[in-house]
XYZ file of C-alpha atoms in Angstrom:
761
model
C 111.315 96.186 95.995
C 108.684 96.809 98.500
C 107.857 100.506 100.234
C 104.741 100.745 102.431
C 103.162 103.954 103.073
C 100.630 105.654 105.291
C 99.403 109.020 106.820
C 98.991 107.532 110.069
C 99.216 104.118 111.593
C 101.589 101.563 110.849
C 102.874 100.302 114.299
C 100.618 97.100 113.507
C 101.751 96.350 110.286
C 104.396 94.641 109.393
C 105.527 93.775 105.550
C 107.404 90.758 104.843
C 109.638 90.017 101.842
C 108.698 87.929 98.854
C 108.115 84.020 99.327
C 106.693 81.340 98.092
C 103.515 81.403 99.006
C 102.934 77.232 99.211
C 105.581 77.779 101.755
C 103.936 80.977 103.679
C 100.898 78.510 103.752
C 102.874 75.668 105.355
C 104.811 78.136 107.763
C 101.456 79.444 108.927
C 99.429 76.184 109.755
C 102.622 74.507 111.268
C 104.237 77.197 113.163
C 102.054 78.856 116.024
C 101.443 82.555 115.710
C 104.796 85.201 115.563
C 105.344 87.706 118.122
C 103.216 89.965 117.000
C 100.154 87.837 117.856
C 101.842 86.907 121.215
C 102.814 83.486 120.941
C 106.054 82.096 123.330
C 108.450 78.741 122.571
C 104.785 76.408 122.932
C 102.489 76.246 120.769
C 99.000 77.704 122.192
C 96.079 75.416 121.850
C 93.656 78.341 122.133
C 94.301 79.482 118.450
C 93.116 78.202 115.027
C 94.115 79.282 111.752
C 91.700 79.980 109.057
C 92.503 80.859 105.232
C 90.220 82.732 102.855
C 90.717 83.533 98.842
C 89.087 84.860 95.996
C 89.395 84.918 91.765
C 92.100 86.135 90.653
C 91.516 89.480 88.247
C 94.118 91.200 85.588
C 95.609 94.209 86.634
C 94.769 97.606 84.355
C 96.653 100.467 83.994
C 95.362 103.475 86.367
C 93.128 106.102 84.509
C 90.250 106.454 86.774
C 89.239 104.342 89.984
C 87.242 101.973 88.008
C 90.808 100.433 86.705
C 91.782 99.040 90.240
C 90.830 95.313 91.075
C 88.902 95.828 94.097
C 88.373 92.704 96.635
C 86.255 92.043 99.245
C 86.946 89.721 102.173
C 85.434 89.544 105.746
C 87.856 89.146 108.793
C 85.843 86.821 111.745
C 85.457 87.869 115.319
C 88.079 87.472 117.761
C 91.210 87.120 115.253
C 94.621 88.119 116.701
C 96.157 87.941 113.509
C 95.890 88.895 109.819
C 98.213 87.993 107.047
C 97.720 89.137 103.261
C 99.307 87.070 100.883
C 99.819 88.889 97.973
C 100.516 86.971 94.431
C 101.374 88.479 90.945
C 102.007 86.705 87.954
C 102.477 87.913 84.209
C 102.533 86.640 80.943
C 105.924 85.311 79.207
C 105.747 87.259 76.000
C 108.536 89.687 74.771
C 106.485 93.160 75.846
C 106.006 91.669 79.693
C 108.701 93.839 81.950
C 108.776 94.193 85.685
C 106.066 96.762 86.446
C 105.518 98.512 89.836
C 102.137 97.626 91.275
C 100.280 99.492 93.911
C 98.340 97.422 96.599
C 95.687 99.381 98.910
C 94.476 98.176 102.124
C 91.270 99.946 103.985
C 88.842 98.329 106.637
C 85.022 99.139 106.966
C 85.055 100.244 102.905
C 86.873 100.371 99.983
C 90.365 102.484 99.855
C 90.124 105.999 98.628
C 93.174 106.249 96.471
C 94.919 109.113 94.435
C 97.598 107.819 92.379
C 97.280 110.889 89.619
C 97.430 113.337 92.716
C 94.241 115.097 91.691
C 92.331 117.045 94.059
C 89.178 116.455 95.392
C 85.719 118.450 95.824
C 85.827 121.294 98.396
C 84.775 120.133 101.934
C 86.103 116.652 101.492
C 87.451 114.600 104.014
C 90.115 111.617 102.801
C 92.620 110.433 105.189
C 95.758 109.080 103.705
C 95.570 105.758 102.406
C 97.807 102.583 103.445
C 99.341 100.876 100.248
C 102.364 98.764 99.294
C 104.225 99.057 96.068
C 105.564 95.918 95.055
C 107.250 94.774 91.093
C 106.635 91.083 89.950
C 106.933 89.045 93.197
C 104.758 87.640 95.747
C 105.014 89.247 99.253
C 102.853 89.161 102.589
C 101.693 91.810 104.981
C 101.251 91.156 108.606
C 98.137 93.045 110.940
C 98.311 92.122 114.609
C 94.678 92.357 116.529
C 92.522 93.249 113.235
C 88.884 94.531 113.582
C 86.546 92.121 112.504
C 84.430 93.217 109.369
C 84.843 93.758 105.604
C 88.383 94.827 104.823
C 88.936 95.933 101.141
C 92.371 95.105 98.632
C 92.560 97.489 95.846
C 94.992 96.971 93.400
C 96.257 98.904 90.124
C 99.303 99.163 87.682
C 101.238 102.714 87.112
C 99.025 105.304 85.439
C 98.063 104.358 81.877
C 99.967 106.659 78.941
C 96.135 107.309 77.364
C 97.081 105.749 74.170
C 94.181 104.123 72.624
C 95.361 100.878 71.640
C 93.101 98.570 69.011
C 92.575 95.383 71.490
C 94.243 91.848 69.300
C 96.920 94.763 67.058
C 99.468 95.223 69.159
C 100.217 92.561 71.989
C 99.710 93.251 75.523
C 101.154 91.643 78.438
C 98.232 90.406 81.697
C 99.333 90.676 85.022
C 97.399 88.775 87.208
C 96.791 89.525 91.267
C 95.685 87.651 93.630
C 95.557 88.368 97.588
C 95.001 85.575 100.243
C 93.834 86.104 103.616
C 95.093 83.990 106.307
C 94.025 84.894 109.648
C 94.644 83.128 113.105
C 91.457 83.744 115.985
C 91.144 82.629 119.477
C 88.668 79.921 120.099
C 88.788 80.530 124.159
C 87.821 84.156 124.964
C 88.008 85.638 128.884
C 84.391 87.467 129.261
C 84.983 90.771 131.045
C 81.919 91.576 133.362
C 81.632 95.009 134.219
C 82.667 95.618 137.606
C 84.051 91.995 138.264
C 87.384 91.026 138.594
C 88.602 88.444 136.459
C 92.002 86.877 137.622
C 94.554 86.429 135.323
C 97.881 84.746 135.486
C 100.568 85.242 132.530
C 103.216 83.056 131.694
C 104.332 82.420 128.073
C 100.972 83.151 126.415
C 99.259 86.368 126.486
C 95.424 86.484 127.906
C 92.957 87.251 125.438
C 90.025 89.088 127.033
C 86.776 91.277 125.666
C 84.172 93.236 127.544
C 80.959 94.427 126.008
C 80.515 97.986 125.307
C 76.531 98.139 125.102
C 74.385 101.577 123.766
C 74.743 104.878 125.737
C 78.076 104.048 127.014
C 79.966 107.336 128.301
C 83.257 106.068 129.547
C 85.036 102.797 129.930
C 87.565 102.417 132.362
C 90.356 99.448 132.762
C 92.103 98.704 135.332
C 94.510 95.868 136.604
C 94.444 95.464 140.484
C 96.914 93.337 142.937
C 99.482 92.924 139.923
C 102.121 90.879 141.220
C 105.190 88.968 139.564
C 106.315 85.985 141.249
C 105.075 87.364 144.305
C 106.827 90.225 144.052
C 105.631 93.725 143.810
C 105.232 94.987 140.228
C 103.532 94.717 137.194
C 105.389 94.073 134.261
C 101.997 94.011 131.399
C 101.277 95.516 128.527
C 97.664 96.080 127.650
C 96.533 96.905 124.242
C 92.569 97.760 123.809
C 91.044 97.521 120.729
C 91.240 96.678 117.109
C 93.837 97.530 114.488
C 92.140 99.290 111.528
C 93.883 100.944 108.235
C 95.072 103.793 107.014
C 94.150 104.569 110.477
C 95.184 102.714 114.071
C 93.521 103.919 116.631
C 94.201 101.223 119.437
C 95.558 102.091 123.032
C 98.136 100.729 124.370
C 98.872 100.995 128.540
C 102.273 99.323 129.925
C 101.987 98.658 133.534
C 105.268 98.708 135.269
C 105.049 100.951 138.376
C 104.618 98.719 141.301
C 102.798 101.587 143.711
C 100.900 103.661 140.310
C 97.805 102.738 139.720
C 97.512 100.973 136.376
C 94.591 101.435 134.662
C 92.887 102.854 131.400
C 90.252 105.600 130.536
C 88.613 105.321 127.236
C 85.978 108.771 126.495
C 83.154 107.305 124.118
C 83.773 103.620 123.036
C 82.413 102.048 120.155
C 79.052 101.145 121.429
C 76.786 97.798 120.906
C 80.233 95.739 120.221
C 82.783 93.382 121.997
C 85.730 95.434 122.747
C 89.042 93.162 122.635
C 91.528 93.501 125.388
C 95.017 91.649 124.632
C 97.253 91.275 128.130
C 101.172 90.145 127.627
C 103.774 89.713 130.014
C 106.905 91.544 129.763
C 108.562 89.966 132.725
C 110.470 87.294 130.440
C 109.740 83.665 129.801
C 109.348 81.397 132.747
C 108.087 84.486 134.824
C 104.623 84.356 135.903
C 102.720 87.429 136.688
C 99.040 87.672 137.943
C 96.412 90.172 138.226
C 92.891 91.239 137.961
C 91.443 92.885 134.929
C 88.263 95.093 135.977
C 85.798 96.983 133.581
C 83.723 99.837 134.591
C 81.357 101.340 132.538
C 79.435 105.056 133.284
C 76.596 104.802 131.681
C 74.284 108.097 130.978
C 70.342 108.522 129.616
C 69.628 109.756 126.439
C 66.785 112.180 126.595
C 64.496 111.183 123.856
C 62.524 113.124 121.037
C 58.958 111.685 121.948
C 57.810 110.673 118.020
C 54.628 108.471 119.806
C 52.373 110.605 118.179
C 53.590 109.750 114.554
C 52.544 105.938 115.126
C 49.203 106.906 116.495
C 48.411 109.376 113.465
C 46.370 107.990 110.475
C 48.002 108.316 107.027
C 45.214 110.618 106.094
C 46.274 113.045 109.009
C 48.842 115.951 108.829
C 51.247 115.131 112.410
C 52.228 118.323 114.308
C 55.548 119.971 112.995
C 56.749 120.931 116.611
C 57.897 118.096 118.396
C 57.987 118.161 122.297
C 61.158 117.045 124.397
C 59.723 114.667 127.315
C 61.995 113.030 130.084
C 63.138 109.567 129.228
C 60.824 106.776 129.606
C 61.603 104.685 132.761
C 62.886 101.574 130.740
C 66.080 103.725 130.732
C 68.149 103.008 133.358
C 72.113 102.794 134.526
C 74.375 100.283 132.823
C 74.561 97.510 135.649
C 77.250 94.396 134.671
C 74.527 92.883 132.559
C 74.760 96.047 129.922
C 71.467 97.544 130.864
C 70.503 100.617 131.681
C 70.007 101.951 135.373
C 70.049 105.268 136.963
C 72.138 108.105 135.542
C 72.692 111.284 134.420
C 71.287 112.548 130.574
C 74.619 112.667 128.538
C 72.749 113.762 125.188
C 69.955 114.212 123.330
C 68.924 111.586 120.913
C 66.797 112.380 117.780
C 64.734 109.877 115.844
C 66.184 109.459 112.074
C 64.696 108.031 109.267
C 66.357 106.090 106.660
C 64.748 106.252 103.334
C 66.215 103.642 100.535
C 65.972 105.856 97.459
C 68.158 103.702 95.027
C 71.523 101.668 94.757
C 73.754 103.271 97.312
C 71.544 106.123 97.113
C 69.864 106.664 101.141
C 68.196 109.588 102.182
C 68.216 110.856 106.108
C 65.746 113.399 108.114
C 64.693 113.886 111.479
C 61.467 112.011 112.396
C 58.359 114.891 111.443
C 60.835 117.850 111.853
C 63.404 119.077 109.610
C 65.338 121.262 111.661
C 67.396 119.764 115.102
C 67.261 121.648 118.134
C 70.943 122.581 119.781
C 71.603 123.852 123.122
C 74.379 124.294 125.465
C 73.582 121.589 127.872
C 74.329 118.230 126.175
C 74.806 117.759 122.406
C 72.308 116.962 120.020
C 72.868 113.325 118.721
C 71.583 111.861 114.825
C 71.745 108.265 114.384
C 72.855 107.287 110.518
C 72.485 103.670 109.701
C 75.319 102.881 107.586
C 75.725 99.400 108.419
C 73.849 97.268 106.073
C 76.978 96.111 104.595
C 76.096 97.867 101.469
C 76.058 101.408 102.359
C 80.346 101.810 101.953
C 80.699 102.521 98.154
C 78.829 106.020 97.670
C 79.438 109.077 99.741
C 78.146 110.176 102.508
C 77.493 113.997 102.628
C 76.139 116.291 105.580
C 74.713 120.044 105.021
C 73.671 122.266 107.931
C 72.427 125.602 107.935
C 71.525 127.599 110.569
C 69.799 131.232 110.812
C 72.075 134.478 111.170
C 69.761 136.127 113.749
C 69.620 133.104 115.729
C 73.041 132.789 116.167
C 74.339 135.860 116.809
C 76.787 135.922 119.671
C 76.696 132.170 119.709
C 78.415 129.129 117.745
C 77.309 125.809 116.938
C 80.015 123.057 116.929
C 79.527 119.172 115.252
C 81.291 116.159 115.151
C 80.792 113.125 112.764
C 81.776 109.960 114.030
C 81.529 106.629 113.332
C 80.617 103.492 116.190
C 79.791 106.128 119.065
C 79.224 110.415 118.973
C 81.352 112.522 120.821
C 79.348 113.365 123.891
C 82.052 116.190 126.022
C 82.658 118.912 123.592
C 85.635 121.343 125.357
C 87.087 124.066 124.604
C 89.707 122.743 121.923
C 86.782 121.333 119.736
C 88.844 117.764 119.514
C 86.635 115.559 117.532
C 87.867 112.387 118.847
C 86.519 109.466 120.594
C 88.054 106.623 121.711
C 89.091 104.983 118.657
C 87.505 106.733 115.914
C 89.368 110.211 114.897
C 86.072 112.574 113.936
C 85.166 115.426 111.637
C 84.675 118.503 113.012
C 82.001 121.039 111.913
C 81.094 124.781 113.141
C 78.210 126.888 112.072
C 78.335 130.356 113.436
C 76.850 134.073 112.142
C 79.866 134.651 110.158
C 79.411 131.297 108.760
C 75.804 130.251 108.982
C 76.489 126.983 106.730
C 78.770 123.904 106.442
C 79.267 120.555 104.769
C 81.473 117.871 104.740
C 81.588 115.106 102.397
C 82.752 111.796 103.047
C 83.883 109.302 100.334
C 83.283 105.582 100.805
C 82.115 106.049 104.563
C 83.194 103.156 107.064
C 80.393 100.085 107.101
C 78.994 101.266 110.970
C 76.481 103.431 112.835
C 77.271 107.094 111.656
C 76.585 110.128 114.294
C 76.436 113.335 114.136
C 76.683 115.441 117.612
C 75.774 119.217 117.807
C 76.128 121.716 120.829
C 75.584 125.041 121.434
C 78.876 126.947 122.361
C 79.812 130.597 123.459
C 83.329 131.285 124.184
C 83.406 134.632 125.235
C 80.155 135.049 127.178
C 78.897 131.429 128.978
C 75.934 132.509 130.699
C 74.706 133.218 127.507
C 74.024 129.517 126.312
C 72.636 128.566 129.055
C 68.636 129.399 127.934
C 69.697 129.669 124.471
C 68.642 126.905 122.057
C 69.245 127.437 118.182
C 67.211 125.161 115.557
C 69.643 123.781 112.642
C 68.828 122.704 109.543
C 70.244 119.470 108.002
C 70.405 117.774 104.952
C 71.885 114.194 105.115
C 72.404 112.076 102.170
C 74.198 108.890 101.062
C 74.422 109.454 96.869
C 76.651 107.372 94.591
C 78.822 110.070 93.237
C 78.717 113.988 94.394
C 76.297 115.816 91.950
C 76.102 112.946 89.760
C 79.910 113.452 88.950
C 78.999 117.045 87.194
C 78.563 117.942 83.730
C 82.255 117.050 82.700
C 82.032 113.341 84.179
C 79.592 110.116 84.054
C 78.452 107.881 87.507
C 79.420 104.684 86.948
C 78.353 101.767 89.110
C 80.826 99.148 89.547
C 80.414 95.768 91.060
C 82.699 93.190 92.897
C 80.509 89.582 93.081
C 77.744 91.259 95.550
C 79.043 94.086 96.660
C 78.426 97.553 94.407
C 80.202 100.633 94.792
C 80.062 103.885 92.440
C 83.157 105.804 90.435
C 83.251 108.950 88.870
C 84.630 108.577 84.775
C 85.669 111.990 83.657
C 85.608 113.560 79.930
C 87.307 116.621 77.945
C 90.228 116.742 80.427
C 88.681 116.879 83.814
C 90.097 114.647 86.862
C 89.386 114.016 90.025
C 87.501 112.217 92.371
C 83.917 113.869 91.106
C 85.524 115.899 88.238
C 85.907 118.714 89.708
C 89.549 119.011 88.985
C 89.951 121.273 86.109
C 93.875 121.315 86.040
C 94.399 120.142 82.623
C 90.897 120.093 81.321
C 89.394 121.988 77.889
C 88.049 124.885 77.617
C 84.872 125.805 75.965
C 86.508 126.716 73.124
C 88.315 124.052 72.331
C 85.309 121.616 73.170
C 84.074 123.636 70.612
C 86.746 123.634 68.155
C 87.316 119.405 68.742
C 83.331 119.175 68.061
C 83.708 121.329 64.727
C 86.987 119.455 63.458
C 85.088 116.002 64.097
C 82.198 117.046 62.372
C 83.536 119.182 60.058
C 86.218 116.553 58.466
C 82.934 114.615 58.254
C 81.631 116.315 55.084
C 84.523 115.038 53.408
C 82.297 112.086 53.059
C 79.916 114.105 50.377
C 82.336 113.120 48.177
C 82.216 109.549 47.842
C 78.242 110.406 48.218
C 78.431 112.412 45.142
C 80.617 110.052 43.313
C 77.989 106.980 44.721
C 75.155 109.049 43.617
C 76.718 110.145 40.155
C 77.532 106.149 39.225
C 74.355 104.918 40.663
C 75.362 103.406 43.633
C 72.557 104.848 45.698
C 73.258 101.878 48.382
C 76.963 102.987 48.632
C 75.656 106.654 49.183
C 73.302 105.715 52.383
C 75.704 104.016 53.720
C 78.440 106.780 53.300
C 75.507 109.486 54.005
C 75.181 107.228 57.691
C 79.034 106.854 58.454
C 79.021 111.100 57.652
C 75.827 111.877 60.188
C 77.354 109.766 63.436
C 81.246 110.566 64.596
C 82.443 110.502 68.295
C 83.902 113.465 69.673
C 86.211 111.756 71.983
C 85.883 113.226 75.865
C 84.183 116.089 74.724
C 80.672 116.929 75.832
C 78.969 118.914 73.293
C 77.433 115.245 71.678
C 73.662 115.491 69.500
C 73.139 111.325 71.250
C 74.534 109.751 74.014
C 77.883 109.058 74.146
C 77.937 105.560 73.895
C 75.451 104.912 71.114
C 76.702 107.315 68.863
C 80.094 105.785 69.175
C 78.271 102.190 68.170
C 77.360 103.980 65.397
C 80.763 105.573 64.346
C 82.503 102.241 64.401
C 79.240 100.584 62.665
C 79.744 103.244 59.820
C 83.275 103.111 59.284
C 83.541 99.459 59.177
C 80.382 99.159 57.048
C 81.347 101.663 54.812
C 84.793 99.824 54.167
C 83.117 96.463 53.435
C 80.537 97.823 51.048
C 83.622 99.987 48.849
C 85.851 96.636 49.070
C 82.568 94.248 47.745
C 81.558 97.174 45.220
C 85.341 97.405 44.113
C 84.583 93.949 43.321
C 82.201 93.896 40.771
C 79.561 91.182 41.803
C 76.106 90.319 40.206
C 73.737 92.717 41.868
C 71.799 90.324 43.672
C 74.528 88.466 45.232
C 76.502 92.025 45.714
C 73.175 93.108 47.949
C 72.864 89.649 49.794
C 76.714 90.380 51.206
C 75.584 94.334 51.744
C 73.438 93.102 54.255
C 74.952 89.853 55.723
C 78.342 91.819 56.310
C 75.898 94.891 57.934
C 74.706 92.439 60.580
C 78.133 90.577 61.409
C 79.369 94.130 62.044
C 76.217 94.961 64.311
C 76.817 91.512 66.157
C 80.988 91.709 66.432
C 81.090 95.186 67.511
C 78.135 94.364 70.180
C 80.733 91.804 71.421
C 83.248 94.494 71.810
C 83.974 97.439 69.667
C 87.665 97.858 70.732
C 88.928 94.889 69.210
C 90.534 94.564 66.170
C 89.727 91.269 64.365
C 85.606 92.599 64.998
C 86.436 95.437 62.007
C 89.376 93.628 60.467
C 88.165 90.234 59.834
C 85.205 91.149 57.676
C 87.330 93.742 55.569
C 89.557 91.049 55.218
C 87.035 88.697 53.803
C 85.892 91.354 51.100
C 89.556 92.028 50.282
C 89.997 88.191 49.426
C 86.495 88.234 47.778
C 87.621 91.443 45.481
C 91.134 89.807 44.728
C 89.269 86.902 43.907
C 87.159 88.255 40.806
C 89.996 90.569 39.634
C 91.920 87.283 39.260
C 88.969 85.189 37.311
C 88.626 88.186 35.085
C 92.235 88.353 35.007
C 92.913 84.409 33.387
C 89.455 84.767 31.398
C 90.009 88.278 29.766
C 94.246 87.343 29.250
C 95.369 90.677 30.392
C 95.299 92.217 33.528
C 92.397 93.881 35.439
C 91.597 96.984 35.741
C 93.335 97.256 32.158
C 93.777 100.711 32.193
C 96.751 102.146 33.695
C 95.112 105.354 34.182
C 92.933 103.544 37.098
C 95.721 102.333 38.547
C 97.732 105.571 38.862
C 95.601 108.351 39.562
C 92.656 106.471 41.511
C 93.858 102.716 43.107
C 97.193 103.477 43.935
C 96.306 106.829 45.788
C 93.236 105.184 47.283
C 95.587 102.371 48.632
C 97.627 104.518 50.060
C 95.294 106.260 51.902
C 93.807 103.819 53.144
C 97.137 102.202 54.616
C 97.939 105.648 55.879
C 93.977 105.686 57.604
C 94.868 102.105 59.242
C 98.537 103.203 60.632
C 96.768 106.317 62.400
C 94.180 104.172 63.806
C 96.155 101.497 65.129
C 99.079 102.940 66.864
C 98.894 107.025 66.861
C 95.667 108.427 68.294
C 95.954 108.879 72.205
C 93.499 110.693 74.096
C 95.543 113.867 73.617
C 95.290 114.197 69.871
C 92.366 112.317 69.848
C 90.283 115.158 67.762
C 93.391 115.658 65.113
C 93.893 112.154 64.231
C 89.985 110.852 64.736
C 89.275 113.782 62.137
C 92.570 112.997 59.623
C 90.901 108.942 60.211
C 87.620 110.961 58.562
C 89.511 112.234 56.013
C 91.393 109.157 54.898
C 88.785 106.820 54.813
C 86.085 108.920 52.986
C 88.870 110.051 50.294
C 90.080 106.609 49.901
C 86.664 105.518 48.912
C 86.200 108.248 46.561
C 88.880 106.928 44.494
C 88.470 103.320 44.997
C 84.889 103.520 43.867
C 84.600 101.817 40.269
C 83.553 103.304 37.449
C 79.778 103.261 36.489
C 78.568 101.306 33.501
C 79.266 102.114 30.347
C 75.249 101.855 29.670
C 73.998 103.665 32.481
C 73.359 107.199 32.348
C 75.089 109.421 34.928
C 72.940 110.686 37.958
C 70.308 107.407 36.651
C 69.187 104.360 38.354
C 68.307 102.522 35.541
C 68.912 99.222 37.507
C 65.859 97.333 37.611
C 64.876 95.168 40.529
C 66.106 91.399 39.980
C 62.470 90.076 41.856
C 58.850 91.547 40.623
C 55.125 90.888 39.891
C 54.181 89.994 36.752
C 50.404 88.893 35.833
C 49.922 86.093 34.055
C 46.451 85.174 32.405
C 45.151 81.514 32.117
C 42.912 81.187 28.783
C 41.533 77.970 29.795
C 40.071 78.935 33.453
C 40.469 82.744 33.315
C 41.999 82.697 36.131
C 44.636 85.540 37.095
C 47.579 84.366 39.166
C 49.917 86.726 40.915
C 53.652 84.988 40.659
């Protein structure tokens, strides 16, 4: 069972059924690439195959983004076919059944997923994810002409049942997932120079071309000239321009068939400073040659740069002027000629240099040099470039906030567009925020709405651009001389608002790649813990905290009994356990949640330890030594894994073995049952053992995240009640509420009559 889904794209993606992975490898390496890559009947010597793999990971049931297992690959340049081989294996235990596995794919950044259907924060722009659902079987997926660079794969099991399982006590099933990446790339690619016709002849194999798009390219025009098929007119050629990305695919496909009309493709705002893939494939059928000449024409413009040379000339102790001057471009700006350099041409944008300040991991602050506001006019867009192409910036959230004075924008409006790879250079009346290969994020400012905000989770690794322009839809003449100052706040943050008061921002790592996610509590959900559809109210949180706290007061009973029977060490342990208690996912905590949880687990385990050893009636020195050693063992084991069952049950079983051994020894020596009184068995031991058994049952099999407050409170009361019943009676010679036991080690002053010297022993 396999199901692929996505919001956009999909034309370049093909899902293949489950096959044996070794067979797939042999087929790919032994055969020529499939038709998606443009092969014919014979092998194409220009194509080579490569394989990349990563270590498998154990899948988990989904509860938050950290439950998904992330894989990071890098696709080499000039790749014409990308094939993912998805391998799933599971254990052989009785609990292992067929479980649906969801696999996500995305280019440039980790996929933004939402399996629980929760809401995102306001002003968040999220594209639908491309995903594949599969059962316990191997599968593959093909992507033609993938974009070179970072690709991410994420996989997880269905949403969790919210049951709190004790590790090692209930058998579980392990689902192992491993994706392999196989690529077919071209080793011989024809370079298409601007304004230079490049003759090509198509027969059975396609032609692979590429053209370099320099910075400040306004438009790219691709044209096929002199096209003929076997000497006759006509141009049966399909031209594919650009690379496939997921979840959105914005490849341009041009089909040329008319012998009279010119065959050309116009691309406004193509991606800057990179190679653009072009694939030409014949539609004339086998053994029919098609000849043509490919021509690429670049239309360039000159940026109007903001002068900030005075910043370099000023000393660190001098304050620079806050009002920068817009100067004409320097003579070095020229139009783009065939070599990609700039030559004479018209202005196309107003460029504002931006300072990138790295604050922390996945935390960056952007601000214009020497000024806070950006000048926006109607003649050309004002552009700010945000450098997010370090490879480590895609694991956070890009936040953009803009504000304008209401009085300065009374009869006008400011439109903005946030894009990757290249800026939007031509704003029209429809306010379409689309470049050649990217669907941007539109924003607008007006007198009625003077602020605008945008949140982009996991932005793609690239140069991002913020383009702004002044618009006067009703009276265009009012915009000719008008200018508006727009204040911008641009940041890359790990988590939006640090996940708020009901979440915790956690930094996740996959090998050397870091990304952040929010872990929510108190019933809150969502990408930034802003979805309150299942959240607990303030009254419910207070009731839960009071229930967990007041249930600990039951420990006053074993504390009082311990003091009454001169068991001061045991009373101290019970007091420690009473003080520390974790209120589940509530917000009202006296200490850090992790610290509080550790102390709670430690106190509960040591309470059981000292209670059982106290019932064994050991000698005082041996008992206190075991108390100390057991506490150290509990501290170490809980630090390793506090959720593992045997980390707590192991020491407790050892204490029970010691107690049973001592009881059997006393039974044999006294030749009657120990404890000897039937009242002790009926009124104390049996109720205490029953309460302990019920507590263990609740702890191991009945706790969920929804009923945690009730079941954990019952666990507290049963644990304290069992300790009160199971504590042994005081010694006959010991008075109640007194501590007559003497220390086994003390100092004595001895006198040596011969040497008249005093020695401390």
